[in-house]
């Protein structure tokens, strides 16, 4: 098991020129159980747990069928547990694994409340979002990436906006002068603003929207992908009728009272 995990940790299974894509996926899926076995025991050697987590992280990048295999084998519960460990390397590896798993629609279901009408964030959604403000750079990047994938789901968007630390973490993160961090937080905000009118209105009623305006003005004619994402944020707000576009500025439009 350890050797399989170490191999998976070091590289994603690669296809030989005579190999089929199906054989590649089969090898990856066969490696899932040994990697999960290494992280199941609370008495396991830290280095073996780390190997197992990194193996699963690489395997989760192969395909959706491999991600679903990890879910079916019960790996998610143990990955969640390792994300809350005191050991920084284990927390980082577990968060990176969650980031790759978050590409799966099946995995996203774990971050929705059981009640379809509820907008109360579940504990694991609160946990991954709090990690978006982690001091360790790679943990923070992975958490932001995971939340960027998760916010492609409208129900999750309606919940994440209700996390108590939402505004504080977003404002602190968006001001960091790092392209990787800023790109991910802007994608999250783009997804949130486009998801639902009530969600968009909550964001516009905070200083987060002022930060977006300041960033857009600062980028000017430059910016490439960042500028496109910022424009998407403004387009979403206009779509919901929450802002009016004037030459050189955006004006908030208060919702009209219901008759």
PDB file of C-alpha atoms in Angstrom:
ATOM      1  CA  UNK A   1       0.000   0.000   0.000  1.00  0.00           C
ATOM      2  CA  UNK A   2       2.754   2.409   0.948  1.00  0.00           C
ATOM      3  CA  UNK A   3       4.596   1.928  -2.348  1.00  0.00           C
ATOM      4  CA  UNK A   4       1.416   2.497  -4.351  1.00  0.00           C
ATOM      5  CA  UNK A   5       0.699   5.664  -2.368  1.00  0.00           C
ATOM      6  CA  UNK A   6       4.251   6.924  -2.812  1.00  0.00           C
ATOM      7  CA  UNK A   7       3.988   6.380  -6.558  1.00  0.00           C
ATOM      8  CA  UNK A   8       0.640   8.145  -6.738  1.00  0.00           C
ATOM      9  CA  UNK A   9       2.050  10.998  -4.631  1.00  0.00           C
ATOM     10  CA  UNK A  10       4.944  11.592  -7.004  1.00  0.00           C
ATOM     11  CA  UNK A  11       3.017  11.537 -10.274  1.00  0.00           C
ATOM     12  CA  UNK A  12      -0.381  11.133 -11.868  1.00  0.00           C
ATOM     13  CA  UNK A  13      -0.548   7.700 -13.580  1.00  0.00           C
ATOM     14  CA  UNK A  14       0.646   8.250 -17.135  1.00  0.00           C
ATOM     15  CA  UNK A  15      -0.563   6.426 -20.230  1.00  0.00           C
ATOM     16  CA  UNK A  16       1.912   4.445 -22.334  1.00  0.00           C
ATOM     17  CA  UNK A  17       1.720   4.963 -26.115  1.00  0.00           C
ATOM     18  CA  UNK A  18       0.208   1.485 -26.414  1.00  0.00           C
ATOM     19  CA  UNK A  19      -2.061   2.000 -23.419  1.00  0.00           C
ATOM     20  CA  UNK A  20      -5.731   2.908 -23.599  1.00  0.00           C
ATOM     21  CA  UNK A  21      -7.308   5.771 -21.686  1.00  0.00           C
ATOM     22  CA  UNK A  22      -9.537   3.226 -19.986  1.00  0.00           C
ATOM     23  CA  UNK A  23      -6.500   1.324 -18.659  1.00  0.00           C
ATOM     24  CA  UNK A  24      -5.050   4.572 -17.318  1.00  0.00           C
ATOM     25  CA  UNK A  25      -8.252   5.317 -15.398  1.00  0.00           C
ATOM     26  CA  UNK A  26      -8.398   1.740 -14.129  1.00  0.00           C
ATOM     27  CA  UNK A  27      -4.878   1.987 -12.689  1.00  0.00           C
ATOM     28  CA  UNK A  28      -5.764   5.283 -11.047  1.00  0.00           C
ATOM     29  CA  UNK A  29      -8.946   3.861  -9.518  1.00  0.00           C
ATOM     30  CA  UNK A  30      -7.096   0.785  -8.266  1.00  0.00           C
ATOM     31  CA  UNK A  31      -4.689   3.085  -6.415  1.00  0.00           C
ATOM     32  CA  UNK A  32      -7.478   4.889  -4.530  1.00  0.00           C
ATOM     33  CA  UNK A  33      -8.131   2.244  -1.869  1.00  0.00           C
ATOM     34  CA  UNK A  34      -4.448   1.836  -0.801  1.00  0.00           C
ATOM     35  CA  UNK A  35      -4.118   5.610  -0.449  1.00  0.00           C
ATOM     36  CA  UNK A  36      -7.318   5.866   1.586  1.00  0.00           C
ATOM     37  CA  UNK A  37      -6.124   3.024   3.833  1.00  0.00           C
ATOM     38  CA  UNK A  38      -3.086   5.101   4.791  1.00  0.00           C
ATOM     39  CA  UNK A  39      -5.202   7.997   6.097  1.00  0.00           C
ATOM     40  CA  UNK A  40      -7.938   5.956   7.826  1.00  0.00           C
ATOM     41  CA  UNK A  41      -6.118   5.191  11.068  1.00  0.00           C
ATOM     42  CA  UNK A  42      -5.760   7.922  13.684  1.00  0.00           C
ATOM     43  CA  UNK A  43      -2.619   6.111  14.917  1.00  0.00           C
ATOM     44  CA  UNK A  44      -0.973   6.101  11.493  1.00  0.00           C
ATOM     45  CA  UNK A  45       2.534   7.443  10.965  1.00  0.00           C
ATOM     46  CA  UNK A  46       2.362  11.110   9.892  1.00  0.00           C
ATOM     47  CA  UNK A  47       4.596  10.534   6.887  1.00  0.00           C
ATOM     48  CA  UNK A  48       2.379   7.709   5.636  1.00  0.00           C
ATOM     49  CA  UNK A  49      -0.742   9.831   6.080  1.00  0.00           C
ATOM     50  CA  UNK A  50       0.938  12.592   4.085  1.00  0.00           C
ATOM     51  CA  UNK A  51       1.832  10.120   1.318  1.00  0.00           C
ATOM     52  CA  UNK A  52      -1.759   8.924   1.244  1.00  0.00           C
ATOM     53  CA  UNK A  53      -3.162  12.446   1.033  1.00  0.00           C
ATOM     54  CA  UNK A  54      -0.791  13.520  -1.730  1.00  0.00           C
ATOM     55  CA  UNK A  55      -1.521  10.310  -3.615  1.00  0.00           C
ATOM     56  CA  UNK A  56      -5.250  11.032  -3.434  1.00  0.00           C
ATOM     57  CA  UNK A  57      -4.638  14.633  -4.493  1.00  0.00           C
ATOM     58  CA  UNK A  58      -2.925  13.483  -7.675  1.00  0.00           C
ATOM     59  CA  UNK A  59      -5.462  10.741  -8.327  1.00  0.00           C
ATOM     60  CA  UNK A  60      -8.341  13.224  -7.917  1.00  0.00           C
ATOM     61  CA  UNK A  61      -6.905  15.231 -10.801  1.00  0.00           C
ATOM     62  CA  UNK A  62      -7.210  12.331 -13.268  1.00  0.00           C
ATOM     63  CA  UNK A  63     -10.936  12.254 -14.048  1.00  0.00           C
ATOM     64  CA  UNK A  64     -14.414  12.513 -12.579  1.00  0.00           C
ATOM     65  CA  UNK A  65     -14.717   8.728 -12.432  1.00  0.00           C
ATOM     66  CA  UNK A  66     -11.626   8.546 -10.212  1.00  0.00           C
ATOM     67  CA  UNK A  67     -12.971  11.334  -8.006  1.00  0.00           C
ATOM     68  CA  UNK A  68     -16.232   9.429  -7.612  1.00  0.00           C
ATOM     69  CA  UNK A  69     -14.256   6.282  -6.738  1.00  0.00           C
ATOM     70  CA  UNK A  70     -12.577   8.163  -3.873  1.00  0.00           C
ATOM     71  CA  UNK A  71     -16.014   9.292  -2.693  1.00  0.00           C
ATOM     72  CA  UNK A  72     -17.509   5.780  -2.914  1.00  0.00           C
ATOM     73  CA  UNK A  73     -14.565   4.305  -1.017  1.00  0.00           C
ATOM     74  CA  UNK A  74     -15.302   6.636   1.891  1.00  0.00           C
ATOM     75  CA  UNK A  75     -12.206   8.768   1.505  1.00  0.00           C
ATOM     76  CA  UNK A  76     -13.925  12.128   2.010  1.00  0.00           C
ATOM     77  CA  UNK A  77     -14.592  11.695   5.723  1.00  0.00           C
ATOM     78  CA  UNK A  78     -10.920  10.940   6.419  1.00  0.00           C
ATOM     79  CA  UNK A  79      -9.723  13.795   4.222  1.00  0.00           C
ATOM     80  CA  UNK A  80     -12.021  16.172   6.153  1.00  0.00           C
ATOM     81  CA  UNK A  81     -10.535  14.898   9.406  1.00  0.00           C
ATOM     82  CA  UNK A  82      -6.954  15.461   8.228  1.00  0.00           C
ATOM     83  CA  UNK A  83      -7.817  19.001   7.117  1.00  0.00           C
ATOM     84  CA  UNK A  84      -8.492  19.851  10.769  1.00  0.00           C
ATOM     85  CA  UNK A  85      -5.251  18.333  12.089  1.00  0.00           C
ATOM     86  CA  UNK A  86      -2.688  20.466  13.945  1.00  0.00           C
ATOM     87  CA  UNK A  87       0.033  19.338  11.545  1.00  0.00           C
ATOM     88  CA  UNK A  88       0.420  22.064   8.892  1.00  0.00           C
ATOM     89  CA  UNK A  89       1.648  19.700   6.161  1.00  0.00           C
ATOM     90  CA  UNK A  90      -1.364  17.403   6.637  1.00  0.00           C
ATOM     91  CA  UNK A  91      -3.787  20.350   6.625  1.00  0.00           C
ATOM     92  CA  UNK A  92      -2.252  21.652   3.414  1.00  0.00           C
ATOM     93  CA  UNK A  93      -2.285  18.245   1.684  1.00  0.00           C
ATOM     94  CA  UNK A  94      -5.903  17.577   2.724  1.00  0.00           C
ATOM     95  CA  UNK A  95      -7.014  21.009   1.506  1.00  0.00           C
ATOM     96  CA  UNK A  96      -5.273  20.465  -1.831  1.00  0.00           C
ATOM     97  CA  UNK A  97      -7.051  17.132  -2.151  1.00  0.00           C
ATOM     98  CA  UNK A  98     -10.422  18.765  -1.453  1.00  0.00           C
ATOM     99  CA  UNK A  99      -9.653  21.359  -4.125  1.00  0.00           C
ATOM    100  CA  UNK A 100      -9.261  18.637  -6.760  1.00  0.00           C
ATOM    101  CA  UNK A 101     -12.281  16.692  -5.523  1.00  0.00           C
ATOM    102  CA  UNK A 102     -14.414  19.850  -5.719  1.00  0.00           C
ATOM    103  CA  UNK A 103     -14.412  19.468  -9.503  1.00  0.00           C
ATOM    104  CA  UNK A 104     -16.945  16.672  -8.974  1.00  0.00           C
ATOM    105  CA  UNK A 105     -20.671  17.497  -8.849  1.00  0.00           C
ATOM    106  CA  UNK A 106     -21.114  14.490  -6.566  1.00  0.00           C
ATOM    107  CA  UNK A 107     -18.579  15.936  -4.151  1.00  0.00           C
ATOM    108  CA  UNK A 108     -20.337  19.323  -4.141  1.00  0.00           C
ATOM    109  CA  UNK A 109     -23.434  17.651  -2.691  1.00  0.00           C
ATOM    110  CA  UNK A 110     -21.575  17.283   0.617  1.00  0.00           C
ATOM    111  CA  UNK A 111     -21.465  21.083   0.951  1.00  0.00           C
ATOM    112  CA  UNK A 112     -25.203  21.650   0.560  1.00  0.00           C
ATOM    113  CA  UNK A 113     -27.673  21.565   3.468  1.00  0.00           C
ATOM    114  CA  UNK A 114     -29.988  18.554   3.549  1.00  0.00           C
ATOM    115  CA  UNK A 115     -33.021  20.833   3.517  1.00  0.00           C
ATOM    116  CA  UNK A 116     -33.324  22.169  -0.035  1.00  0.00           C
ATOM    117  CA  UNK A 117     -34.875  25.392   1.243  1.00  0.00           C
ATOM    118  CA  UNK A 118     -32.178  26.073   3.829  1.00  0.00           C
ATOM    119  CA  UNK A 119     -29.440  28.666   3.321  1.00  0.00           C
ATOM    120  CA  UNK A 120     -27.612  27.758   6.538  1.00  0.00           C
ATOM    121  CA  UNK A 121     -24.011  26.786   5.709  1.00  0.00           C
ATOM    122  CA  UNK A 122     -22.984  23.282   6.762  1.00  0.00           C
ATOM    123  CA  UNK A 123     -19.919  22.916   8.985  1.00  0.00           C
ATOM    124  CA  UNK A 124     -17.615  21.588   6.258  1.00  0.00           C
ATOM    125  CA  UNK A 125     -18.460  24.598   4.067  1.00  0.00           C
ATOM    126  CA  UNK A 126     -17.615  26.910   6.956  1.00  0.00           C
ATOM    127  CA  UNK A 127     -14.331  25.050   7.476  1.00  0.00           C
ATOM    128  CA  UNK A 128     -13.091  25.228   3.884  1.00  0.00           C
ATOM    129  CA  UNK A 129     -14.084  28.885   3.659  1.00  0.00           C
ATOM    130  CA  UNK A 130     -12.217  29.786   6.854  1.00  0.00           C
ATOM    131  CA  UNK A 131      -9.119  28.222   5.274  1.00  0.00           C
ATOM    132  CA  UNK A 132      -9.409  30.866   2.538  1.00  0.00           C
ATOM    133  CA  UNK A 133      -7.925  33.171   5.170  1.00  0.00           C
ATOM    134  CA  UNK A 134      -5.203  30.766   6.312  1.00  0.00           C
ATOM    135  CA  UNK A 135      -1.751  32.228   6.894  1.00  0.00           C
ATOM    136  CA  UNK A 136      -0.024  29.364   5.056  1.00  0.00           C
ATOM    137  CA  UNK A 137       0.090  30.353   1.373  1.00  0.00           C
ATOM    138  CA  UNK A 138      -0.452  26.968  -0.311  1.00  0.00           C
ATOM    139  CA  UNK A 139      -3.267  26.022   2.063  1.00  0.00           C
ATOM    140  CA  UNK A 140      -4.955  29.331   1.320  1.00  0.00           C
ATOM    141  CA  UNK A 141      -4.560  28.914  -2.453  1.00  0.00           C
ATOM    142  CA  UNK A 142      -6.024  25.403  -2.305  1.00  0.00           C
ATOM    143  CA  UNK A 143      -8.972  26.510  -0.167  1.00  0.00           C
ATOM    144  CA  UNK A 144      -9.713  29.428  -2.501  1.00  0.00           C
ATOM    145  CA  UNK A 145      -9.547  27.058  -5.465  1.00  0.00           C
ATOM    146  CA  UNK A 146     -11.946  24.647  -3.769  1.00  0.00           C
ATOM    147  CA  UNK A 147     -14.429  27.434  -2.984  1.00  0.00           C
ATOM    148  CA  UNK A 148     -14.132  28.732  -6.563  1.00  0.00           C
ATOM    149  CA  UNK A 149     -15.250  25.288  -7.790  1.00  0.00           C
ATOM    150  CA  UNK A 150     -17.934  24.946  -5.099  1.00  0.00           C
ATOM    151  CA  UNK A 151     -19.513  28.314  -5.943  1.00  0.00           C
ATOM    152  CA  UNK A 152     -20.467  27.033  -9.376  1.00  0.00           C
ATOM    153  CA  UNK A 153     -23.382  25.549  -7.395  1.00  0.00           C
ATOM    154  CA  UNK A 154     -26.190  28.065  -6.732  1.00  0.00           C
ATOM    155  CA  UNK A 155     -27.342  26.407  -3.498  1.00  0.00           C
ATOM    156  CA  UNK A 156     -23.833  26.597  -2.077  1.00  0.00           C
ATOM    157  CA  UNK A 157     -23.648  30.270  -3.064  1.00  0.00           C
ATOM    158  CA  UNK A 158     -26.803  30.992  -1.085  1.00  0.00           C
ATOM    159  CA  UNK A 159     -25.222  29.365   1.973  1.00  0.00           C
ATOM    160  CA  UNK A 160     -21.669  30.666   1.816  1.00  0.00           C
ATOM    161  CA  UNK A 161     -22.844  34.275   1.899  1.00  0.00           C
ATOM    162  CA  UNK A 162     -24.280  33.563   5.369  1.00  0.00           C
ATOM    163  CA  UNK A 163     -20.991  32.499   6.936  1.00  0.00           C
ATOM    164  CA  UNK A 164     -20.273  34.937   9.753  1.00  0.00           C
ATOM    165  CA  UNK A 165     -16.701  35.691   8.666  1.00  0.00           C
ATOM    166  CA  UNK A 166     -17.577  35.999   4.955  1.00  0.00           C
ATOM    167  CA  UNK A 167     -17.113  39.762   4.536  1.00  0.00           C
ATOM    168  CA  UNK A 168     -14.009  39.949   6.717  1.00  0.00           C
ATOM    169  CA  UNK A 169     -12.181  37.135   4.909  1.00  0.00           C
ATOM    170  CA  UNK A 170     -13.132  38.345   1.423  1.00  0.00           C
ATOM    171  CA  UNK A 171     -12.079  41.951   2.101  1.00  0.00           C
ATOM    172  CA  UNK A 172      -8.772  40.849   3.610  1.00  0.00           C
ATOM    173  CA  UNK A 173      -8.075  38.407   0.769  1.00  0.00           C
ATOM    174  CA  UNK A 174      -9.001  40.674  -2.136  1.00  0.00           C
ATOM    175  CA  UNK A 175      -6.479  43.274  -0.937  1.00  0.00           C
ATOM    176  CA  UNK A 176      -3.527  40.848  -1.071  1.00  0.00           C
ATOM    177  CA  UNK A 177      -1.103  41.722  -3.875  1.00  0.00           C
ATOM    178  CA  UNK A 178      -0.738  38.190  -5.188  1.00  0.00           C
ATOM    179  CA  UNK A 179      -2.066  37.207  -8.595  1.00  0.00           C
ATOM    180  CA  UNK A 180      -2.917  33.624  -7.636  1.00  0.00           C
ATOM    181  CA  UNK A 181      -4.862  34.640  -4.543  1.00  0.00           C
ATOM    182  CA  UNK A 182      -6.591  37.582  -6.186  1.00  0.00           C
ATOM    183  CA  UNK A 183      -7.602  35.613  -9.266  1.00  0.00           C
ATOM    184  CA  UNK A 184      -9.287  32.939  -7.152  1.00  0.00           C
ATOM    185  CA  UNK A 185     -11.168  35.331  -4.875  1.00  0.00           C
ATOM    186  CA  UNK A 186     -12.422  37.269  -7.904  1.00  0.00           C
ATOM    187  CA  UNK A 187     -13.700  34.064  -9.504  1.00  0.00           C
ATOM    188  CA  UNK A 188     -15.554  33.307  -6.261  1.00  0.00           C
ATOM    189  CA  UNK A 189     -17.144  36.754  -6.261  1.00  0.00           C
ATOM    190  CA  UNK A 190     -17.998  36.449  -9.954  1.00  0.00           C
ATOM    191  CA  UNK A 191     -19.779  33.148  -9.262  1.00  0.00           C
ATOM    192  CA  UNK A 192     -21.630  34.568  -6.265  1.00  0.00           C
ATOM    193  CA  UNK A 193     -22.795  37.703  -8.070  1.00  0.00           C
ATOM    194  CA  UNK A 194     -24.045  35.674 -11.031  1.00  0.00           C
ATOM    195  CA  UNK A 195     -25.785  33.006  -8.939  1.00  0.00           C
ATOM    196  CA  UNK A 196     -28.783  34.744  -7.389  1.00  0.00           C
ATOM    197  CA  UNK A 197     -30.179  38.276  -6.955  1.00  0.00           C
ATOM    198  CA  UNK A 198     -30.364  38.080  -3.138  1.00  0.00           C
ATOM    199  CA  UNK A 199     -26.765  36.858  -2.958  1.00  0.00           C
ATOM    200  CA  UNK A 200     -25.601  39.641  -5.279  1.00  0.00           C
ATOM    201  CA  UNK A 201     -27.490  42.267  -3.287  1.00  0.00           C
ATOM    202  CA  UNK A 202     -25.846  41.173  -0.028  1.00  0.00           C
ATOM    203  CA  UNK A 203     -22.413  41.582  -1.614  1.00  0.00           C
ATOM    204  CA  UNK A 204     -23.204  44.988  -3.091  1.00  0.00           C
ATOM    205  CA  UNK A 205     -24.394  46.181   0.316  1.00  0.00           C
ATOM    206  CA  UNK A 206     -20.932  45.531   1.791  1.00  0.00           C
ATOM    207  CA  UNK A 207     -17.505  47.111   1.359  1.00  0.00           C
ATOM    208  CA  UNK A 208     -16.608  44.144  -0.862  1.00  0.00           C
ATOM    209  CA  UNK A 209     -18.280  45.874  -3.799  1.00  0.00           C
ATOM    210  CA  UNK A 210     -16.267  49.038  -3.113  1.00  0.00           C
ATOM    211  CA  UNK A 211     -13.122  46.901  -3.295  1.00  0.00           C
ATOM    212  CA  UNK A 212     -14.242  45.546  -6.675  1.00  0.00           C
ATOM    213  CA  UNK A 213     -14.821  49.080  -7.974  1.00  0.00           C
ATOM    214  CA  UNK A 214     -11.408  50.183  -6.734  1.00  0.00           C
ATOM    215  CA  UNK A 215      -9.740  47.213  -8.410  1.00  0.00           C
ATOM    216  CA  UNK A 216     -11.523  47.866 -11.692  1.00  0.00           C
ATOM    217  CA  UNK A 217     -10.477  51.515 -11.704  1.00  0.00           C
ATOM    218  CA  UNK A 218      -6.917  50.528 -10.795  1.00  0.00           C
ATOM    219  CA  UNK A 219      -6.627  48.058 -13.660  1.00  0.00           C
ATOM    220  CA  UNK A 220      -7.816  50.558 -16.280  1.00  0.00           C
ATOM    221  CA  UNK A 221      -7.033  49.424 -19.813  1.00  0.00           C
ATOM    222  CA  UNK A 222      -4.668  46.721 -18.530  1.00  0.00           C
ATOM    223  CA  UNK A 223      -5.501  43.544 -16.681  1.00  0.00           C
ATOM    224  CA  UNK A 224      -6.319  40.746 -19.125  1.00  0.00           C
ATOM    225  CA  UNK A 225      -8.127  37.906 -17.325  1.00  0.00           C
ATOM    226  CA  UNK A 226      -8.526  39.920 -14.109  1.00  0.00           C
ATOM    227  CA  UNK A 227     -10.268  42.715 -15.985  1.00  0.00           C
ATOM    228  CA  UNK A 228     -12.575  40.209 -17.689  1.00  0.00           C
ATOM    229  CA  UNK A 229     -13.585  38.728 -14.327  1.00  0.00           C
ATOM    230  CA  UNK A 230     -14.207  42.192 -12.851  1.00  0.00           C
ATOM    231  CA  UNK A 231     -16.325  43.095 -15.877  1.00  0.00           C
ATOM    232  CA  UNK A 232     -18.288  39.879 -15.365  1.00  0.00           C
ATOM    233  CA  UNK A 233     -18.928  40.919 -11.759  1.00  0.00           C
ATOM    234  CA  UNK A 234     -20.335  44.265 -12.888  1.00  0.00           C
ATOM    235  CA  UNK A 235     -22.362  42.651 -15.667  1.00  0.00           C
ATOM    236  CA  UNK A 236     -23.954  40.262 -13.156  1.00  0.00           C
ATOM    237  CA  UNK A 237     -24.855  43.140 -10.829  1.00  0.00           C
ATOM    238  CA  UNK A 238     -26.414  45.029 -13.736  1.00  0.00           C
ATOM    239  CA  UNK A 239     -28.299  41.903 -14.805  1.00  0.00           C
ATOM    240  CA  UNK A 240     -30.061  41.833 -11.428  1.00  0.00           C
ATOM    241  CA  UNK A 241     -30.828  45.545 -11.696  1.00  0.00           C
ATOM    242  CA  UNK A 242     -28.676  46.352  -8.662  1.00  0.00           C
ATOM    243  CA  UNK A 243     -26.368  48.889 -10.306  1.00  0.00           C
ATOM    244  CA  UNK A 244     -26.656  51.430 -13.096  1.00  0.00           C
ATOM    245  CA  UNK A 245     -23.750  52.038 -15.423  1.00  0.00           C
ATOM    246  CA  UNK A 246     -22.789  55.697 -15.871  1.00  0.00           C
ATOM    247  CA  UNK A 247     -19.744  57.073 -17.684  1.00  0.00           C
ATOM    248  CA  UNK A 248     -16.788  56.175 -15.482  1.00  0.00           C
ATOM    249  CA  UNK A 249     -18.797  54.944 -12.487  1.00  0.00           C
ATOM    250  CA  UNK A 250     -21.337  52.502 -11.147  1.00  0.00           C
ATOM    251  CA  UNK A 251     -24.271  53.650  -9.034  1.00  0.00           C
ATOM    252  CA  UNK A 252     -26.106  51.311  -6.652  1.00  0.00           C
ATOM    253  CA  UNK A 253     -29.813  50.952  -7.395  1.00  0.00           C
ATOM    254  CA  UNK A 254     -31.866  50.305  -4.262  1.00  0.00           C
ATOM    255  CA  UNK A 255     -34.554  47.646  -4.759  1.00  0.00           C
ATOM    256  CA  UNK A 256     -38.089  49.022  -4.972  1.00  0.00           C
ATOM    257  CA  UNK A 257     -40.576  48.212  -2.245  1.00  0.00           C
ATOM    258  CA  UNK A 258     -42.995  45.390  -2.910  1.00  0.00           C
ATOM    259  CA  UNK A 259     -46.620  46.480  -3.271  1.00  0.00           C
TER     260      UNK A 259
END
